[in-house]
GROMACS .gro file of C-alpha atoms in nm:
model
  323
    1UNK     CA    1   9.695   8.734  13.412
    2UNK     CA    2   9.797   8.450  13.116
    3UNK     CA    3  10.122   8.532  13.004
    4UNK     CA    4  10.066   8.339  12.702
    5UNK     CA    5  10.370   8.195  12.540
    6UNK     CA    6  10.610   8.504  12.655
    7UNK     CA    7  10.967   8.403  12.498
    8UNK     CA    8  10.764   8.186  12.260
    9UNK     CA    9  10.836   8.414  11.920
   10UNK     CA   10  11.181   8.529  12.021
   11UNK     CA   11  11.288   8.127  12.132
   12UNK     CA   12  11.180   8.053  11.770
   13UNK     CA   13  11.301   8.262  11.570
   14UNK     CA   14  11.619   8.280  11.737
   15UNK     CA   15  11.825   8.171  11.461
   16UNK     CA   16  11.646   8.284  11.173
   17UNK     CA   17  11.476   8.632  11.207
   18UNK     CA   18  11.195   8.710  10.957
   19UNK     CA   19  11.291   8.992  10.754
   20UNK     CA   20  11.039   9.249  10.681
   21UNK     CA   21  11.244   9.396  10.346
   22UNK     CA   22  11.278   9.019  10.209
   23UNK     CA   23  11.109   8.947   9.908
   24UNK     CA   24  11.018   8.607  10.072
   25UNK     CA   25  10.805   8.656  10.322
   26UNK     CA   26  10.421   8.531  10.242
   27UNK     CA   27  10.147   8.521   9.996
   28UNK     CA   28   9.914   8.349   9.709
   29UNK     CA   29   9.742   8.174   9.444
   30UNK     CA   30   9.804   8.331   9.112
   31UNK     CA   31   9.459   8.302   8.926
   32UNK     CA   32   9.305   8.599   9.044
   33UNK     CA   33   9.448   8.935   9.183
   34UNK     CA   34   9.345   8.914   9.568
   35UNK     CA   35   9.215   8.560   9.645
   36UNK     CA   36   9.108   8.424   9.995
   37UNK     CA   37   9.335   8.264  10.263
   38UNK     CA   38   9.336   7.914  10.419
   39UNK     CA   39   9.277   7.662  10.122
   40UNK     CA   40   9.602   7.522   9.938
   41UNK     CA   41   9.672   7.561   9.592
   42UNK     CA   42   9.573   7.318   9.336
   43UNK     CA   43   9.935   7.247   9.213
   44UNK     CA   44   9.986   7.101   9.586
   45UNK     CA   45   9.824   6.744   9.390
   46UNK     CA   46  10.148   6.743   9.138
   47UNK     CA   47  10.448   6.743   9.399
   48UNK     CA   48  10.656   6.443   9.364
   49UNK     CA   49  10.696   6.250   9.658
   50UNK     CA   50  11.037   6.329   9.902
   51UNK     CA   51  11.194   6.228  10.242
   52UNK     CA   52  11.185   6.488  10.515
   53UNK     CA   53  11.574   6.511  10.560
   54UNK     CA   54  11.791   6.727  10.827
   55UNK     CA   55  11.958   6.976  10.726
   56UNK     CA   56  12.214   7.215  10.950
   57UNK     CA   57  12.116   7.433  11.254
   58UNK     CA   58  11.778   7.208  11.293
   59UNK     CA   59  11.620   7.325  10.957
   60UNK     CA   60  11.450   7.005  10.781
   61UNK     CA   61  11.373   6.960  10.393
   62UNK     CA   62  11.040   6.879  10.445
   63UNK     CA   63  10.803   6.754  10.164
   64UNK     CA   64  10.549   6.989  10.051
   65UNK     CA   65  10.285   6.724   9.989
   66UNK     CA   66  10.289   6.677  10.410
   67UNK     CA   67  10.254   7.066  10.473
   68UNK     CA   68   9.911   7.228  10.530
   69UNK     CA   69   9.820   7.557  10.548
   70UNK     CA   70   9.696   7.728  10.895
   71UNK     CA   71   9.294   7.712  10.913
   72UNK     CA   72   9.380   8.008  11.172
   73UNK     CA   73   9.556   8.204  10.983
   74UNK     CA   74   9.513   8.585  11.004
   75UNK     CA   75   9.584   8.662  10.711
   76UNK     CA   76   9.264   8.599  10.474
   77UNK     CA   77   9.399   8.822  10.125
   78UNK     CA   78   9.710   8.745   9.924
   79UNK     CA   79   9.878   8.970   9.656
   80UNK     CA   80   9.891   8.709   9.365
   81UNK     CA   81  10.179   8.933   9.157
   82UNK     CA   82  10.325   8.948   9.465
   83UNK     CA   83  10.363   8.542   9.476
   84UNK     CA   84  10.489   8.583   9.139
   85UNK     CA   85  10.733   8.750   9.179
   86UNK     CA   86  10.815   8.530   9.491
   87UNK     CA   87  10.805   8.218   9.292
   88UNK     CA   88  10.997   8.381   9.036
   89UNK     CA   89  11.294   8.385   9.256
   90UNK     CA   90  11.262   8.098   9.485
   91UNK     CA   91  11.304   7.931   9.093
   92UNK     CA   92  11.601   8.120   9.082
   93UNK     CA   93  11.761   8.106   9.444
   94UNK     CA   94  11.571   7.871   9.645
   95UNK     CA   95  11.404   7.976   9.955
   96UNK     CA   96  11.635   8.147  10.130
   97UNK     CA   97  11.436   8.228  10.487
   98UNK     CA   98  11.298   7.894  10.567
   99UNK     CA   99  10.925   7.846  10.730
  100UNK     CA  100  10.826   7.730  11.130
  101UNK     CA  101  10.624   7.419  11.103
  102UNK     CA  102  10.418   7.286  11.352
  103UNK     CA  103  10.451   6.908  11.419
  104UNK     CA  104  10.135   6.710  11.407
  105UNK     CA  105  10.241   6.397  11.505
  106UNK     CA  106  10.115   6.210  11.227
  107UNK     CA  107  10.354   6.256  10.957
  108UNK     CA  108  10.153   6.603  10.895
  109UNK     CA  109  10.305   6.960  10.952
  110UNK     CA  110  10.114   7.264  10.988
  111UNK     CA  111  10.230   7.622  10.897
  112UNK     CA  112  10.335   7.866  11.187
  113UNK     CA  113  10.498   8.102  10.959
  114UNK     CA  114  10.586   8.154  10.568
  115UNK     CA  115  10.214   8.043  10.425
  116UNK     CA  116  10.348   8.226  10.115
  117UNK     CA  117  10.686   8.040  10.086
  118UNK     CA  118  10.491   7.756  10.108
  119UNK     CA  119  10.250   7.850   9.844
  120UNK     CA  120  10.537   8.032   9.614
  121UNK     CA  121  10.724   7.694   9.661
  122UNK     CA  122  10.443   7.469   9.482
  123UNK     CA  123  10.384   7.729   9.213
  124UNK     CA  124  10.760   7.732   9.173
  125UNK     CA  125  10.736   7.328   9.105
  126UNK     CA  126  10.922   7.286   9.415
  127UNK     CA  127  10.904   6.951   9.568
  128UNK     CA  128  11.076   7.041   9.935
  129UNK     CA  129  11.101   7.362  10.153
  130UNK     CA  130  11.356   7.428  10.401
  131UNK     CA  131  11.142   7.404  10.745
  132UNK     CA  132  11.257   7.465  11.118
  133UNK     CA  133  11.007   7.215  11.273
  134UNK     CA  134  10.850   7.285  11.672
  135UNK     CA  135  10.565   7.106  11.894
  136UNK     CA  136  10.338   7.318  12.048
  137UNK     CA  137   9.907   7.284  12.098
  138UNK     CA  138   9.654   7.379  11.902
  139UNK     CA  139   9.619   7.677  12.084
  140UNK     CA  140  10.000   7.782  12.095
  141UNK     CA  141  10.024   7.744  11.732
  142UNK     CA  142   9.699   7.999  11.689
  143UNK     CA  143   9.869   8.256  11.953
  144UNK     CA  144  10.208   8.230  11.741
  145UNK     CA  145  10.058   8.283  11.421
  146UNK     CA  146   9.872   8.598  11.523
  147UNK     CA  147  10.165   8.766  11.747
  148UNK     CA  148  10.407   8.645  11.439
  149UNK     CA  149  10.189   8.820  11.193
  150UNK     CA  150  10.117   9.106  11.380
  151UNK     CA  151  10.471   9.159  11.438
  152UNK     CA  152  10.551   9.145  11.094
  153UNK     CA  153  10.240   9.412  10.972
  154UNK     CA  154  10.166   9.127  10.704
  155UNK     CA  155   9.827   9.163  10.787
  156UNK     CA  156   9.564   9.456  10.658
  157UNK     CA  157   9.420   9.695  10.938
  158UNK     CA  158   9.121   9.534  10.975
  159UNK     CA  159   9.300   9.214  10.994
  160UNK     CA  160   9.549   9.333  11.233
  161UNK     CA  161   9.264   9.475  11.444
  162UNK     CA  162   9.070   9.157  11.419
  163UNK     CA  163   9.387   8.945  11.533
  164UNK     CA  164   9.404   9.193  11.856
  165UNK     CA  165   9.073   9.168  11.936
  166UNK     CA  166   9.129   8.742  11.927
  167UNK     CA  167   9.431   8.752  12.110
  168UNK     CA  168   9.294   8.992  12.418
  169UNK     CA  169   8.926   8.770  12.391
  170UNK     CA  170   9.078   8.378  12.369
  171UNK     CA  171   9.404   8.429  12.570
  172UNK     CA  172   9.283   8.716  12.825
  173UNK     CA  173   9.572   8.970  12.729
  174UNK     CA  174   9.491   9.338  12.792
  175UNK     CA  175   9.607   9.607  12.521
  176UNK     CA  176   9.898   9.644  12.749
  177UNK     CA  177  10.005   9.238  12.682
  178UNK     CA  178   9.952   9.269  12.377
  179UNK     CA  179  10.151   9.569  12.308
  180UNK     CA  180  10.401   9.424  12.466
  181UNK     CA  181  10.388   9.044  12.285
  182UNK     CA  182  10.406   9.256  11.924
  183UNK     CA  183  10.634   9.503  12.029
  184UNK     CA  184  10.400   9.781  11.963
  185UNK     CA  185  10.240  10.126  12.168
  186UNK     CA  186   9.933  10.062  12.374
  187UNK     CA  187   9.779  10.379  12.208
  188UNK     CA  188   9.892  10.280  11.843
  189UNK     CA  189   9.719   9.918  11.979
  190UNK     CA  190   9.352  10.131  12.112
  191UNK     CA  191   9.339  10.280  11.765
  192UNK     CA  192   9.370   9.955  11.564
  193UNK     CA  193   9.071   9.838  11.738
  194UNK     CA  194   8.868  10.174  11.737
  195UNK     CA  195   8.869  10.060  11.337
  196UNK     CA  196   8.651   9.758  11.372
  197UNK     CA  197   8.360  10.042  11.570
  198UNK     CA  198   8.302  10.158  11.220
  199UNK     CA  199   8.063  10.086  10.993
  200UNK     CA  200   8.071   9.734  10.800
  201UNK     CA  201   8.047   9.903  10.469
  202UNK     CA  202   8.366  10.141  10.594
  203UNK     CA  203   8.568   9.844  10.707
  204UNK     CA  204   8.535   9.699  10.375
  205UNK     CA  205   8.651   9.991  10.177
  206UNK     CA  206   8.943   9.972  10.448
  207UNK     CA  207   8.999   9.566  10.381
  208UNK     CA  208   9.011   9.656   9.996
  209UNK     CA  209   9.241   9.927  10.036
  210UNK     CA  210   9.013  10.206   9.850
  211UNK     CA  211   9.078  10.403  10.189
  212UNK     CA  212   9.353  10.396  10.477
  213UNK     CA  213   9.324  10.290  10.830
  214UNK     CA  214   9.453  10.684  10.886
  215UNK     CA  215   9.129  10.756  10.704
  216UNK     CA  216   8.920  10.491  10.904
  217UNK     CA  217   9.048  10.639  11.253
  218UNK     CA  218   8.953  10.984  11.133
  219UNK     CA  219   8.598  10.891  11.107
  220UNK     CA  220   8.607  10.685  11.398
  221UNK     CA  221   8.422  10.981  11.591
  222UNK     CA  222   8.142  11.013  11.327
  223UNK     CA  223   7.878  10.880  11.532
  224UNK     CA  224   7.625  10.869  11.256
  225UNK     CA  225   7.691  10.565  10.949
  226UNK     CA  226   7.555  10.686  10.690
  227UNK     CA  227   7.789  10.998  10.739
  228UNK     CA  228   8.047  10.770  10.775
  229UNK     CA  229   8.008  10.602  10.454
  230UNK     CA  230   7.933  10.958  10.283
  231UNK     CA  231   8.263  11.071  10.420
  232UNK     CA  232   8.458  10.704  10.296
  233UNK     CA  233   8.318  10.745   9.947
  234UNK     CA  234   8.378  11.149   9.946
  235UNK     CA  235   8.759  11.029   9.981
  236UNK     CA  236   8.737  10.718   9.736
  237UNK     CA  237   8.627  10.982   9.462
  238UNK     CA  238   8.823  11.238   9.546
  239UNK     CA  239   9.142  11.107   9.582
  240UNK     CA  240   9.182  11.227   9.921
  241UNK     CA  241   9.494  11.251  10.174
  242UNK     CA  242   9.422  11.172  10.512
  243UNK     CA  243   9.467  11.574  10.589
  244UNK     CA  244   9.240  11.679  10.352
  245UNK     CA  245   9.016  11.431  10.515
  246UNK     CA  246   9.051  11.609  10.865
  247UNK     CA  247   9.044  11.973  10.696
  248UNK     CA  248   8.660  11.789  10.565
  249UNK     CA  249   8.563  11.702  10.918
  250UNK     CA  250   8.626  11.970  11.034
  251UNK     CA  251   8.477  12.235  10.809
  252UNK     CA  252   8.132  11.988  10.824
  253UNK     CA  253   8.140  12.000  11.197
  254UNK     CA  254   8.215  12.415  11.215
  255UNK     CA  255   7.952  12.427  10.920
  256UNK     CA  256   7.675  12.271  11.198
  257UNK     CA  257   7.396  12.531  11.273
  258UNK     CA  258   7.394  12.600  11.689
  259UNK     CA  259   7.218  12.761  11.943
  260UNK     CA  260   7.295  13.105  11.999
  261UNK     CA  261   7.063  13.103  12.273
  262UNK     CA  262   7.210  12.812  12.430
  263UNK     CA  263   7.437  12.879  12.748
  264UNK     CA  264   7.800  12.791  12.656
  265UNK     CA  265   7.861  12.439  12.840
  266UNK     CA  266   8.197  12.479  13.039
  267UNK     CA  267   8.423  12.265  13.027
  268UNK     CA  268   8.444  11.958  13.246
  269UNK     CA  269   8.781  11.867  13.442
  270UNK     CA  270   8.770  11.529  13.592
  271UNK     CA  271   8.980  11.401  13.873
  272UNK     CA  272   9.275  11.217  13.919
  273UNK     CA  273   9.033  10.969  14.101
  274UNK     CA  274   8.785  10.972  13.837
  275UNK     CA  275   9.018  10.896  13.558
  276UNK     CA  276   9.175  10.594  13.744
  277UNK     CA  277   8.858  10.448  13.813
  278UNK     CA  278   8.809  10.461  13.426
  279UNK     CA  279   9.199  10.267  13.339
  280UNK     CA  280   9.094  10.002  13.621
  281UNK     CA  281   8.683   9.981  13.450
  282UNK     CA  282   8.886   9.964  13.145
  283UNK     CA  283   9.120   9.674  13.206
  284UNK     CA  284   8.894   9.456  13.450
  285UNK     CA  285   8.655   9.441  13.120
  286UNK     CA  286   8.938   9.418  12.859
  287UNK     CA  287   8.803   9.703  12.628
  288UNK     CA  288   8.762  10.075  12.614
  289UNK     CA  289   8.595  10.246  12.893
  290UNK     CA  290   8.467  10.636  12.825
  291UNK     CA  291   8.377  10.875  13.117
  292UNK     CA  292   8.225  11.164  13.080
  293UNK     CA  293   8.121  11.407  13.356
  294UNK     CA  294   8.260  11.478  13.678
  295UNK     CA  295   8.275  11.297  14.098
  296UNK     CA  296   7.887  11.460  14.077
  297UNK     CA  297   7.712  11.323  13.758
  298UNK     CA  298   7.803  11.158  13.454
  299UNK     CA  299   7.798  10.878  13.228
  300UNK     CA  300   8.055  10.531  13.205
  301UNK     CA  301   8.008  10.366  12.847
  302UNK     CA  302   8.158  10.023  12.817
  303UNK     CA  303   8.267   9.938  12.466
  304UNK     CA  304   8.206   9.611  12.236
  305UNK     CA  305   8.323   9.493  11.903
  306UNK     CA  306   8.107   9.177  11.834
  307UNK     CA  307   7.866   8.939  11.988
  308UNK     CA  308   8.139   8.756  12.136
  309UNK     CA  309   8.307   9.049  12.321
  310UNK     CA  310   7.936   9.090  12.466
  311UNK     CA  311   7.911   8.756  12.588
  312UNK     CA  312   8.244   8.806  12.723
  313UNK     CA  313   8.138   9.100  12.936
  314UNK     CA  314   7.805   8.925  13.020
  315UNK     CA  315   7.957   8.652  13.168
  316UNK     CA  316   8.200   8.838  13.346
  317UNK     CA  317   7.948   9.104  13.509
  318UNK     CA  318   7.753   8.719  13.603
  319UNK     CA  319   8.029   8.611  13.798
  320UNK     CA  320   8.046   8.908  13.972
  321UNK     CA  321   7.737   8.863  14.058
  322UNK     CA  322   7.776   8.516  14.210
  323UNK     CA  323   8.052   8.628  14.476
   0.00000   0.00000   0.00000
């Protein structure tokens, strides 16, 4: 198993933790109220020219003109009152927390962490930001942006699902590994991802914020999508909690008309055996396994997210098949 970079977050922000509370901590452009990630802002053209120039405890000045944004950056929405407010005071007090380049090599840096320093910086008119500089590859920087983010709950739910599902796909973690990198549950992990099984029209209402990821996971088990999206708008117009969602469920399911002639189906305990054999299906494929039945007869359903986790699995089953 890749351990990935390990150590990698805790070695680099061993002398300046990110602090969740802060006021600077990360987000964007100010023309519209949520705007998309990864291009700079316009006011990048207008910073005067300066010297990148240590400072103390290996933190740099480095000039904002030679700074570019992360093109793998999880994060795709910014608050724009929320960059007000953070240019607002970086006017006032500077930046206080400073950002984790990336070193290029070619007199460019690239942003590891504090995309919205950086961007509250040039709408502040700042010419220089307070940087703690590191080398690593492409690929490094990408793993250290996600884990960083995801460690920080910057990102949305379907964001923070998303950046799971990349790390376990490109760097071969299991939930476990990555439960462990972000300092998270494995369950609270499994349930992030059970958001991106919904509907595409639910995970939008969940990337907007019209409804929670609590709501999301409580239609998770809705099998049908256009009762999914029913159920997502009744609690968009309604106004509803995430219990009164459940109470909702619940009553629609009871409210189903059954069989009264139908024998009662008992119900099924599965062996120790049988459930292990599901945990090792599970993490030889990297995704969630379901049994259901019993060491006589039953069914093994192998979750995907996307046509990349398929490929993923195809491949894998083919190499299986070459040994």
């Amino acid at each position: 198993m890749k351990k990935g970079l390990g150590k990698g977050l805790e070695a680099l922000f061993s002398i300046y933790e990110e602090d969740e509370t802060n006021s600077q901590t990360d987000s964007v452009d100010v023309v519209e109220g949520r705007v998309e990630g990864g291009d700079a802002v316009d006011v990048v053209s207008e910073v005067k020219s300066v010297s990148v120039a240590p400072v103390q405890n290996g933190v740099m000045e480095v000039n904002l003109k030679q700074i570019d944004p992360n093109k793998n950056q999880p994060r795709k929405t910014f608050d724009a009152e929320a960059l007000k407010e953070l240019s607002e005071s970086i006017k006032q007090h500077g930046v206080i927390q400073p950002i984790i380049l990336n070193d290029e090599g070619n007199g460019r840096y690239t942003i590891i962490a504090g995309e919205r320093r950086y961007r509250a910086s040039l709408v502040a008119g700042k010419t220089s930001i307070p940087a703690i500089v590191r080398t690593y590859s492409a690929k490094q920087v990408k793993e250290v942006a996600l884990i960083e983010n995801l460690q920080r709950e910057d990102l949305n739910p379907i964001e923070a699902a998303k950046a799971i599902k990349e790390l376990m796909l490109e760097y071969d973690f299991t939930q476990e590994t990555v439960a462990d990198r972000i300092g998270k549950s494995r369950p609270l992990v499994a349930n992030t991802l059970r958001l991106l099984t919904l509907t595409p029209e639910v995970i939008e209402l969940i990337e907007k914020g019209s409804i929670s990821a609590g709501h999301g996971k409580c239609l998770v088990p809705i099998e049908d999508s256009a009762k999914q999206i029913e159920l997502a708008k009744v609690v968009v117009e309604n106004k509803l909690s995430v219990r009164d969602l459940e109470n909702y469920i619940k009553n629609y399911k009871d409210a189903k008309p059954t069989d009264v002639s139908a024998p009662s189906k008992e119900k099924i305990v599965q062996s120790i055996e049988l459930k292990e054999l599901g945990h090792r299906i599970a993490r030889l494929f990297k995704t969630k396994v379901i049994i259901k039945g019993d060491d006589n007869k039953g069914k093994i359903t192998i979750d995907y997210f996307n046509i990349d986790d398929l490929d993923r699995i195809s491949n894998f089953i083919a190499a299986l098949e070459r040994k």
